[in-house]
Amino acid sequence: NVQYIRWLYACFFAIDADFRMKRKDVSSNHVDLSLNNGCVYFIEETAYKKWLGKCKNEVQEVHLITI
């Protein structure tokens, strides 16, 4: 039946891009704006960096796993 093998003749296109590495070359956020600043599951960058600054002196708990 043609319907079951139709996928054999389909053409799939994909683009693999590393946008993080491209963003490293940005001169400033004012000149080269972010496409996803604060949208969907991304958070606003300056607020996140401010929060990280508050947490930098906190000591992380050590979790030991014993078997």
mmCIF file with all atom_site columns, N, CA and C in Angstrom:
data_model
loop_
_atom_site.group_PDB
_atom_site.id
_atom_site.type_symbol
_atom_site.label_atom_id
_atom_site.label_alt_id
_atom_site.label_comp_id
_atom_site.label_asym_id
_atom_site.label_entity_id
_atom_site.label_seq_id
_atom_site.pdbx_PDB_ins_code
_atom_site.Cartn_x
_atom_site.Cartn_y
_atom_site.Cartn_z
_atom_site.occupancy
_atom_site.B_iso_or_equiv
_atom_site.pdbx_formal_charge
_atom_site.auth_seq_id
_atom_site.auth_comp_id
_atom_site.auth_asym_id
_atom_site.auth_atom_id
_atom_site.pdbx_PDB_model_num
ATOM 1   N N  . ASN A 1 1  ? 0.847  -1.178 0.000  1.00 0.00 ? 1  ASN A N  1
ATOM 2   C CA . ASN A 1 1  ? 0.000  0.000  0.000  1.00 0.00 ? 1  ASN A CA 1
ATOM 3   C C  . ASN A 1 1  ? 0.893  1.241  0.000  1.00 0.00 ? 1  ASN A C  1
ATOM 4   N N  . VAL A 1 2  ? 0.630  2.149  -0.887 1.00 0.00 ? 2  VAL A N  1
ATOM 5   C CA . VAL A 1 2  ? 1.424  3.369  -1.048 1.00 0.00 ? 2  VAL A CA 1
ATOM 6   C C  . VAL A 1 2  ? 1.381  4.232  0.211  1.00 0.00 ? 2  VAL A C  1
ATOM 7   N N  . GLN A 1 3  ? 0.285  4.235  0.897  1.00 0.00 ? 3  GLN A N  1
ATOM 8   C CA . GLN A 1 3  ? 0.128  5.078  2.080  1.00 0.00 ? 3  GLN A CA 1
ATOM 9   C C  . GLN A 1 3  ? 1.155  4.718  3.168  1.00 0.00 ? 3  GLN A C  1
ATOM 10  N N  . TYR A 1 4  ? 1.528  3.460  3.288  1.00 0.00 ? 4  TYR A N  1
ATOM 11  C CA . TYR A 1 4  ? 2.452  3.024  4.333  1.00 0.00 ? 4  TYR A CA 1
ATOM 12  C C  . TYR A 1 4  ? 3.915  3.309  4.007  1.00 0.00 ? 4  TYR A C  1
ATOM 13  N N  . ILE A 1 5  ? 4.259  3.459  2.746  1.00 0.00 ? 5  ILE A N  1
ATOM 14  C CA . ILE A 1 5  ? 5.654  3.760  2.386  1.00 0.00 ? 5  ILE A CA 1
ATOM 15  C C  . ILE A 1 5  ? 5.838  5.193  1.905  1.00 0.00 ? 5  ILE A C  1
ATOM 16  N N  . ARG A 1 6  ? 4.810  6.005  2.050  1.00 0.00 ? 6  ARG A N  1
ATOM 17  C CA . ARG A 1 6  ? 4.875  7.395  1.598  1.00 0.00 ? 6  ARG A CA 1
ATOM 18  C C  . ARG A 1 6  ? 6.005  8.152  2.299  1.00 0.00 ? 6  ARG A C  1
ATOM 19  N N  . TRP A 1 7  ? 6.293  7.837  3.563  1.00 0.00 ? 7  TRP A N  1
ATOM 20  C CA . TRP A 1 7  ? 7.334  8.535  4.315  1.00 0.00 ? 7  TRP A CA 1
ATOM 21  C C  . TRP A 1 7  ? 8.716  8.328  3.708  1.00 0.00 ? 7  TRP A C  1
ATOM 22  N N  . LEU A 1 8  ? 8.904  7.280  2.920  1.00 0.00 ? 8  LEU A N  1
ATOM 23  C CA . LEU A 1 8  ? 10.200 7.027  2.283  1.00 0.00 ? 8  LEU A CA 1
ATOM 24  C C  . LEU A 1 8  ? 10.584 8.138  1.316  1.00 0.00 ? 8  LEU A C  1
ATOM 25  N N  . TYR A 1 9  ? 9.609  8.809  0.769  1.00 0.00 ? 9  TYR A N  1
ATOM 26  C CA . TYR A 1 9  ? 9.855  9.835  -0.233 1.00 0.00 ? 9  TYR A CA 1
ATOM 27  C C  . TYR A 1 9  ? 9.694  11.248 0.316  1.00 0.00 ? 9  TYR A C  1
ATOM 28  N N  . ALA A 1 10 ? 9.605  11.360 1.621  1.00 0.00 ? 10 ALA A N  1
ATOM 29  C CA . ALA A 1 10 ? 9.485  12.682 2.255  1.00 0.00 ? 10 ALA A CA 1
ATOM 30  C C  . ALA A 1 10 ? 10.871 13.301 2.399  1.00 0.00 ? 10 ALA A C  1
ATOM 31  N N  . CYS A 1 11 ? 10.916 14.586 2.356  1.00 0.00 ? 11 CYS A N  1
ATOM 32  C CA . CYS A 1 11 ? 12.180 15.305 2.498  1.00 0.00 ? 11 CYS A CA 1
ATOM 33  C C  . CYS A 1 11 ? 12.130 16.126 3.790  1.00 0.00 ? 11 CYS A C  1
ATOM 34  N N  . PHE A 1 12 ? 13.097 15.904 4.668  1.00 0.00 ? 12 PHE A N  1
ATOM 35  C CA . PHE A 1 12 ? 13.145 16.616 5.940  1.00 0.00 ? 12 PHE A CA 1
ATOM 36  C C  . PHE A 1 12 ? 14.332 17.566 5.935  1.00 0.00 ? 12 PHE A C  1
ATOM 37  N N  . PHE A 1 13 ? 14.093 18.786 6.355  1.00 0.00 ? 13 PHE A N  1
ATOM 38  C CA . PHE A 1 13 ? 15.149 19.780 6.463  1.00 0.00 ? 13 PHE A CA 1
ATOM 39  C C  . PHE A 1 13 ? 15.314 20.164 7.929  1.00 0.00 ? 13 PHE A C  1
ATOM 40  N N  . ALA A 1 14 ? 16.557 20.347 8.343  1.00 0.00 ? 14 ALA A N  1
ATOM 41  C CA . ALA A 1 14 ? 16.820 20.773 9.722  1.00 0.00 ? 14 ALA A CA 1
ATOM 42  C C  . ALA A 1 14 ? 18.002 21.729 9.715  1.00 0.00 ? 14 ALA A C  1
ATOM 43  N N  . ILE A 1 15 ? 17.962 22.665 10.629 1.00 0.00 ? 15 ILE A N  1
ATOM 44  C CA . ILE A 1 15 ? 19.069 23.605 10.778 1.00 0.00 ? 15 ILE A CA 1
ATOM 45  C C  . ILE A 1 15 ? 19.604 23.462 12.193 1.00 0.00 ? 15 ILE A C  1
ATOM 46  N N  . ASP A 1 16 ? 20.883 23.231 12.315 1.00 0.00 ? 16 ASP A N  1
ATOM 47  C CA . ASP A 1 16 ? 21.516 23.123 13.625 1.00 0.00 ? 16 ASP A CA 1
ATOM 48  C C  . ASP A 1 16 ? 22.387 24.354 13.807 1.00 0.00 ? 16 ASP A C  1
ATOM 49  N N  . ALA A 1 17 ? 22.037 25.172 14.754 1.00 0.00 ? 17 ALA A N  1
ATOM 50  C CA . ALA A 1 17 ? 22.792 26.408 14.966 1.00 0.00 ? 17 ALA A CA 1
ATOM 51  C C  . ALA A 1 17 ? 23.104 26.566 16.444 1.00 0.00 ? 17 ALA A C  1
ATOM 52  N N  . ASP A 1 18 ? 24.284 27.056 16.710 1.00 0.00 ? 18 ASP A N  1
ATOM 53  C CA . ASP A 1 18 ? 24.698 27.295 18.087 1.00 0.00 ? 18 ASP A CA 1
ATOM 54  C C  . ASP A 1 18 ? 24.585 28.791 18.353 1.00 0.00 ? 18 ASP A C  1
ATOM 55  N N  . PHE A 1 19 ? 23.397 29.225 18.765 1.00 0.00 ? 19 PHE A N  1
ATOM 56  C CA . PHE A 1 19 ? 23.149 30.641 18.963 1.00 0.00 ? 19 PHE A CA 1
ATOM 57  C C  . PHE A 1 19 ? 23.893 31.191 20.170 1.00 0.00 ? 19 PHE A C  1
ATOM 58  N N  . ARG A 1 20 ? 24.202 30.357 21.159 1.00 0.00 ? 20 ARG A N  1
ATOM 59  C CA . ARG A 1 20 ? 24.941 30.844 22.323 1.00 0.00 ? 20 ARG A CA 1
ATOM 60  C C  . ARG A 1 20 ? 26.340 31.299 21.930 1.00 0.00 ? 20 ARG A C  1
ATOM 61  N N  . MET A 1 21 ? 27.005 30.531 21.100 1.00 0.00 ? 21 MET A N  1
ATOM 62  C CA . MET A 1 21 ? 28.354 30.916 20.685 1.00 0.00 ? 21 MET A CA 1
ATOM 63  C C  . MET A 1 21 ? 28.308 32.194 19.860 1.00 0.00 ? 21 MET A C  1
ATOM 64  N N  . LYS A 1 22 ? 27.285 32.357 19.063 1.00 0.00 ? 22 LYS A N  1
ATOM 65  C CA . LYS A 1 22 ? 27.139 33.568 18.263 1.00 0.00 ? 22 LYS A CA 1
ATOM 66  C C  . LYS A 1 22 ? 26.912 34.774 19.166 1.00 0.00 ? 22 LYS A C  1
ATOM 67  N N  . ARG A 1 23 ? 26.166 34.605 20.259 1.00 0.00 ? 23 ARG A N  1
ATOM 68  C CA . ARG A 1 23 ? 25.890 35.705 21.177 1.00 0.00 ? 23 ARG A CA 1
ATOM 69  C C  . ARG A 1 23 ? 27.145 36.146 21.931 1.00 0.00 ? 23 ARG A C  1
ATOM 70  N N  . LYS A 1 24 ? 28.181 35.309 21.990 1.00 0.00 ? 24 LYS A N  1
ATOM 71  C CA . LYS A 1 24 ? 29.418 35.701 22.674 1.00 0.00 ? 24 LYS A CA 1
ATOM 72  C C  . LYS A 1 24 ? 30.125 36.838 21.948 1.00 0.00 ? 24 LYS A C  1
ATOM 73  N N  . ASP A 1 25 ? 29.880 36.983 20.659 1.00 0.00 ? 25 ASP A N  1
ATOM 74  C CA . ASP A 1 25 ? 30.535 38.017 19.858 1.00 0.00 ? 25 ASP A CA 1
ATOM 75  C C  . ASP A 1 25 ? 29.790 39.353 19.886 1.00 0.00 ? 25 ASP A C  1
ATOM 76  N N  . VAL A 1 26 ? 28.754 39.463 20.698 1.00 0.00 ? 26 VAL A N  1
ATOM 77  C CA . VAL A 1 26 ? 27.939 40.677 20.754 1.00 0.00 ? 26 VAL A CA 1
ATOM 78  C C  . VAL A 1 26 ? 28.724 41.799 21.421 1.00 0.00 ? 26 VAL A C  1
ATOM 79  N N  . SER A 1 27 ? 28.712 42.967 20.798 1.00 0.00 ? 27 SER A N  1
ATOM 80  C CA . SER A 1 27 ? 29.424 44.107 21.377 1.00 0.00 ? 27 SER A CA 1
ATOM 81  C C  . SER A 1 27 ? 28.680 44.669 22.576 1.00 0.00 ? 27 SER A C  1
ATOM 82  N N  . SER A 1 28 ? 27.361 44.770 22.478 1.00 0.00 ? 28 SER A N  1
ATOM 83  C CA . SER A 1 28 ? 26.534 45.210 23.607 1.00 0.00 ? 28 SER A CA 1
ATOM 84  C C  . SER A 1 28 ? 25.091 44.805 23.336 1.00 0.00 ? 28 SER A C  1
ATOM 85  N N  . ASN A 1 29 ? 24.291 44.684 24.388 1.00 0.00 ? 29 ASN A N  1
ATOM 86  C CA . ASN A 1 29 ? 22.881 44.329 24.211 1.00 0.00 ? 29 ASN A CA 1
ATOM 87  C C  . ASN A 1 29 ? 22.099 45.445 23.541 1.00 0.00 ? 29 ASN A C  1
ATOM 88  N N  . HIS A 1 30 ? 22.570 46.679 23.666 1.00 0.00 ? 30 HIS A N  1
ATOM 89  C CA . HIS A 1 30 ? 21.887 47.808 23.026 1.00 0.00 ? 30 HIS A CA 1
ATOM 90  C C  . HIS A 1 30 ? 22.034 47.736 21.500 1.00 0.00 ? 30 HIS A C  1
ATOM 91  N N  . VAL A 1 31 ? 23.217 47.341 21.034 1.00 0.00 ? 31 VAL A N  1
ATOM 92  C CA . VAL A 1 31 ? 23.485 47.262 19.596 1.00 0.00 ? 31 VAL A CA 1
ATOM 93  C C  . VAL A 1 31 ? 22.880 45.993 18.993 1.00 0.00 ? 31 VAL A C  1
ATOM 94  N N  . ASP A 1 32 ? 23.083 44.854 19.642 1.00 0.00 ? 32 ASP A N  1
ATOM 95  C CA . ASP A 1 32 ? 22.634 43.563 19.121 1.00 0.00 ? 32 ASP A CA 1
ATOM 96  C C  . ASP A 1 32 ? 21.656 42.946 20.116 1.00 0.00 ? 32 ASP A C  1
ATOM 97  N N  . LEU A 1 33 ? 20.377 43.221 19.937 1.00 0.00 ? 33 LEU A N  1
ATOM 98  C CA . LEU A 1 33 ? 19.354 42.798 20.886 1.00 0.00 ? 33 LEU A CA 1
ATOM 99  C C  . LEU A 1 33 ? 19.146 41.290 20.875 1.00 0.00 ? 33 LEU A C  1
ATOM 100 N N  . SER A 1 34 ? 18.750 40.770 22.009 1.00 0.00 ? 34 SER A N  1
ATOM 101 C CA . SER A 1 34 ? 18.430 39.356 22.147 1.00 0.00 ? 34 SER A CA 1
ATOM 102 C C  . SER A 1 34 ? 17.057 39.072 21.548 1.00 0.00 ? 34 SER A C  1
ATOM 103 N N  . LEU A 1 35 ? 16.886 37.902 20.948 1.00 0.00 ? 35 LEU A N  1
ATOM 104 C CA . LEU A 1 35 ? 15.603 37.532 20.358 1.00 0.00 ? 35 LEU A CA 1
ATOM 105 C C  . LEU A 1 35 ? 14.626 36.981 21.387 1.00 0.00 ? 35 LEU A C  1
ATOM 106 N N  . ASN A 1 36 ? 15.130 36.546 22.536 1.00 0.00 ? 36 ASN A N  1
ATOM 107 C CA . ASN A 1 36 ? 14.256 35.867 23.493 1.00 0.00 ? 36 ASN A CA 1
ATOM 108 C C  . ASN A 1 36 ? 14.419 36.393 24.911 1.00 0.00 ? 36 ASN A C  1
ATOM 109 N N  . ASN A 1 37 ? 14.710 37.642 25.082 1.00 0.00 ? 37 ASN A N  1
ATOM 110 C CA . ASN A 1 37 ? 14.963 38.203 26.403 1.00 0.00 ? 37 ASN A CA 1
ATOM 111 C C  . ASN A 1 37 ? 13.675 38.282 27.219 1.00 0.00 ? 37 ASN A C  1
ATOM 112 N N  . GLY A 1 38 ? 13.518 37.359 28.158 1.00 0.00 ? 38 GLY A N  1
ATOM 113 C CA . GLY A 1 38 ? 12.347 37.349 29.025 1.00 0.00 ? 38 GLY A CA 1
ATOM 114 C C  . GLY A 1 38 ? 11.113 36.705 28.423 1.00 0.00 ? 38 GLY A C  1
ATOM 115 N N  . CYS A 1 39 ? 11.243 36.003 27.307 1.00 0.00 ? 39 CYS A N  1
ATOM 116 C CA . CYS A 1 39 ? 10.086 35.380 26.662 1.00 0.00 ? 39 CYS A CA 1
ATOM 117 C C  . CYS A 1 39 ? 10.028 33.884 26.972 1.00 0.00 ? 39 CYS A C  1
ATOM 118 N N  . VAL A 1 40 ? 8.873  33.335 26.946 1.00 0.00 ? 40 VAL A N  1
ATOM 119 C CA . VAL A 1 40 ? 8.576  31.916 27.132 1.00 0.00 ? 40 VAL A CA 1
ATOM 120 C C  . VAL A 1 40 ? 9.264  31.402 28.392 1.00 0.00 ? 40 VAL A C  1
ATOM 121 N N  . TYR A 1 41 ? 10.201 30.466 28.276 1.00 0.00 ? 41 TYR A N  1
ATOM 122 C CA . TYR A 1 41 ? 10.869 29.924 29.450 1.00 0.00 ? 41 TYR A CA 1
ATOM 123 C C  . TYR A 1 41 ? 12.221 30.583 29.698 1.00 0.00 ? 41 TYR A C  1
ATOM 124 N N  . PHE A 1 42 ? 12.554 31.610 28.949 1.00 0.00 ? 42 PHE A N  1
ATOM 125 C CA . PHE A 1 42 ? 13.767 32.377 29.194 1.00 0.00 ? 42 PHE A CA 1
ATOM 126 C C  . PHE A 1 42 ? 13.444 33.512 30.158 1.00 0.00 ? 42 PHE A C  1
ATOM 127 N N  . ILE A 1 43 ? 14.377 33.842 31.024 1.00 0.00 ? 43 ILE A N  1
ATOM 128 C CA . ILE A 1 43 ? 14.145 34.937 31.956 1.00 0.00 ? 43 ILE A CA 1
ATOM 129 C C  . ILE A 1 43 ? 14.919 36.167 31.510 1.00 0.00 ? 43 ILE A C  1
ATOM 130 N N  . GLU A 1 44 ? 14.547 37.300 32.049 1.00 0.00 ? 44 GLU A N  1
ATOM 131 C CA . GLU A 1 44 ? 15.219 38.550 31.710 1.00 0.00 ? 44 GLU A CA 1
ATOM 132 C C  . GLU A 1 44 ? 16.631 38.509 32.290 1.00 0.00 ? 44 GLU A C  1
ATOM 133 N N  . GLU A 1 45 ? 17.631 38.781 31.468 1.00 0.00 ? 45 GLU A N  1
ATOM 134 C CA . GLU A 1 45 ? 19.033 38.544 31.815 1.00 0.00 ? 45 GLU A CA 1
ATOM 135 C C  . GLU A 1 45 ? 19.535 39.390 32.981 1.00 0.00 ? 45 GLU A C  1
ATOM 136 N N  . THR A 1 46 ? 19.231 40.666 33.010 1.00 0.00 ? 46 THR A N  1
ATOM 137 C CA . THR A 1 46 ? 19.780 41.514 34.080 1.00 0.00 ? 46 THR A CA 1
ATOM 138 C C  . THR A 1 46 ? 19.199 41.138 35.438 1.00 0.00 ? 46 THR A C  1
ATOM 139 N N  . ALA A 1 47 ? 17.926 40.775 35.501 1.00 0.00 ? 47 ALA A N  1
ATOM 140 C CA . ALA A 1 47 ? 17.328 40.338 36.769 1.00 0.00 ? 47 ALA A CA 1
ATOM 141 C C  . ALA A 1 47 ? 17.962 39.033 37.241 1.00 0.00 ? 47 ALA A C  1
ATOM 142 N N  . TYR A 1 48 ? 18.249 38.124 36.307 1.00 0.00 ? 48 TYR A N  1
ATOM 143 C CA . TYR A 1 48 ? 18.882 36.847 36.654 1.00 0.00 ? 48 TYR A CA 1
ATOM 144 C C  . TYR A 1 48 ? 20.297 37.068 37.178 1.00 0.00 ? 48 TYR A C  1
ATOM 145 N N  . LYS A 1 49 ? 21.057 37.932 36.520 1.00 0.00 ? 49 LYS A N  1
ATOM 146 C CA . LYS A 1 49 ? 22.422 38.207 36.975 1.00 0.00 ? 49 LYS A CA 1
ATOM 147 C C  . LYS A 1 49 ? 22.420 38.894 38.341 1.00 0.00 ? 49 LYS A C  1
ATOM 148 N N  . LYS A 1 50 ? 21.435 39.723 38.583 1.00 0.00 ? 50 LYS A N  1
ATOM 149 C CA . LYS A 1 50 ? 21.302 40.379 39.886 1.00 0.00 ? 50 LYS A CA 1
ATOM 150 C C  . LYS A 1 50 ? 21.023 39.333 40.972 1.00 0.00 ? 50 LYS A C  1
ATOM 151 N N  . TRP A 1 51 ? 20.145 38.381 40.677 1.00 0.00 ? 51 TRP A N  1
ATOM 152 C CA . TRP A 1 51 ? 19.831 37.304 41.618 1.00 0.00 ? 51 TRP A CA 1
ATOM 153 C C  . TRP A 1 51 ? 21.057 36.427 41.865 1.00 0.00 ? 51 TRP A C  1
ATOM 154 N N  . LEU A 1 52 ? 21.811 36.115 40.809 1.00 0.00 ? 52 LEU A N  1
ATOM 155 C CA . LEU A 1 52 ? 23.028 35.323 40.972 1.00 0.00 ? 52 LEU A CA 1
ATOM 156 C C  . LEU A 1 52 ? 24.036 36.037 41.861 1.00 0.00 ? 52 LEU A C  1
ATOM 157 N N  . GLY A 1 53 ? 24.118 37.356 41.734 1.00 0.00 ? 53 GLY A N  1
ATOM 158 C CA . GLY A 1 53 ? 25.022 38.136 42.568 1.00 0.00 ? 53 GLY A CA 1
ATOM 159 C C  . GLY A 1 53 ? 24.684 38.020 44.045 1.00 0.00 ? 53 GLY A C  1
ATOM 160 N N  . LYS A 1 54 ? 23.410 37.899 44.361 1.00 0.00 ? 54 LYS A N  1
ATOM 161 C CA . LYS A 1 54 ? 22.988 37.732 45.751 1.00 0.00 ? 54 LYS A CA 1
ATOM 162 C C  . LYS A 1 54 ? 23.350 36.349 46.286 1.00 0.00 ? 54 LYS A C  1
ATOM 163 N N  . CYS A 1 55 ? 23.426 35.362 45.420 1.00 0.00 ? 55 CYS A N  1
ATOM 164 C CA . CYS A 1 55 ? 23.648 33.973 45.838 1.00 0.00 ? 55 CYS A CA 1
ATOM 165 C C  . CYS A 1 55 ? 25.113 33.556 45.823 1.00 0.00 ? 55 CYS A C  1
ATOM 166 N N  . LYS A 1 56 ? 26.009 34.415 45.387 1.00 0.00 ? 56 LYS A N  1
ATOM 167 C CA . LYS A 1 56 ? 27.393 33.982 45.174 1.00 0.00 ? 56 LYS A CA 1
ATOM 168 C C  . LYS A 1 56 ? 28.115 33.574 46.452 1.00 0.00 ? 56 LYS A C  1
ATOM 169 N N  . ASN A 1 57 ? 27.686 34.059 47.612 1.00 0.00 ? 57 ASN A N  1
ATOM 170 C CA . ASN A 1 57 ? 28.354 33.710 48.867 1.00 0.00 ? 57 ASN A CA 1
ATOM 171 C C  . ASN A 1 57 ? 27.707 32.532 49.590 1.00 0.00 ? 57 ASN A C  1
ATOM 172 N N  . GLU A 1 58 ? 26.643 31.998 49.037 1.00 0.00 ? 58 GLU A N  1
ATOM 173 C CA . GLU A 1 58 ? 25.986 30.848 49.660 1.00 0.00 ? 58 GLU A CA 1
ATOM 174 C C  . GLU A 1 58 ? 26.813 29.589 49.435 1.00 0.00 ? 58 GLU A C  1
ATOM 175 N N  . VAL A 1 59 ? 26.877 28.761 50.462 1.00 0.00 ? 59 VAL A N  1
ATOM 176 C CA . VAL A 1 59 ? 27.622 27.505 50.374 1.00 0.00 ? 59 VAL A CA 1
ATOM 177 C C  . VAL A 1 59 ? 26.659 26.415 49.918 1.00 0.00 ? 59 VAL A C  1
ATOM 178 N N  . GLN A 1 60 ? 27.090 25.674 48.907 1.00 0.00 ? 60 GLN A N  1
ATOM 179 C CA . GLN A 1 60 ? 26.251 24.611 48.377 1.00 0.00 ? 60 GLN A CA 1
ATOM 180 C C  . GLN A 1 60 ? 26.360 23.381 49.272 1.00 0.00 ? 60 GLN A C  1
ATOM 181 N N  . GLU A 1 61 ? 25.224 22.743 49.534 1.00 0.00 ? 61 GLU A N  1
ATOM 182 C CA . GLU A 1 61 ? 25.216 21.540 50.353 1.00 0.00 ? 61 GLU A CA 1
ATOM 183 C C  . GLU A 1 61 ? 25.905 20.401 49.613 1.00 0.00 ? 61 GLU A C  1
ATOM 184 N N  . VAL A 1 62 ? 26.610 19.569 50.384 1.00 0.00 ? 62 VAL A N  1
ATOM 185 C CA . VAL A 1 62 ? 27.276 18.403 49.805 1.00 0.00 ? 62 VAL A CA 1
ATOM 186 C C  . VAL A 1 62 ? 26.378 17.195 50.033 1.00 0.00 ? 62 VAL A C  1
ATOM 187 N N  . HIS A 1 63 ? 26.079 16.484 48.970 1.00 0.00 ? 63 HIS A N  1
ATOM 188 C CA . HIS A 1 63 ? 25.239 15.288 49.058 1.00 0.00 ? 63 HIS A CA 1
ATOM 189 C C  . HIS A 1 63 ? 26.102 14.076 48.734 1.00 0.00 ? 63 HIS A C  1
ATOM 190 N N  . LEU A 1 64 ? 26.213 13.183 49.684 1.00 0.00 ? 64 LEU A N  1
ATOM 191 C CA . LEU A 1 64 ? 26.988 11.964 49.477 1.00 0.00 ? 64 LEU A CA 1
ATOM 192 C C  . LEU A 1 64 ? 26.038 10.805 49.206 1.00 0.00 ? 64 LEU A C  1
ATOM 193 N N  . ILE A 1 65 ? 26.368 10.021 48.222 1.00 0.00 ? 65 ILE A N  1
ATOM 194 C CA . ILE A 1 65 ? 25.557 8.858  47.882 1.00 0.00 ? 65 ILE A CA 1
ATOM 195 C C  . ILE A 1 65 ? 26.314 7.619  48.333 1.00 0.00 ? 65 ILE A C  1
ATOM 196 N N  . THR A 1 66 ? 25.689 6.828  49.176 1.00 0.00 ? 66 THR A N  1
ATOM 197 C CA . THR A 1 66 ? 26.319 5.582  49.632 1.00 0.00 ? 66 THR A CA 1
ATOM 198 C C  . THR A 1 66 ? 25.490 4.408  49.158 1.00 0.00 ? 66 THR A C  1
ATOM 199 N N  . ILE A 1 67 ? 26.179 3.398  48.737 1.00 0.00 ? 67 ILE A N  1
ATOM 200 C CA . ILE A 1 67 ? 25.489 2.199  48.236 1.00 0.00 ? 67 ILE A CA 1
ATOM 201 C C  . ILE A 1 67 ? 25.842 1.030  49.115 1.00 0.00 ? 67 ILE A C  1
#
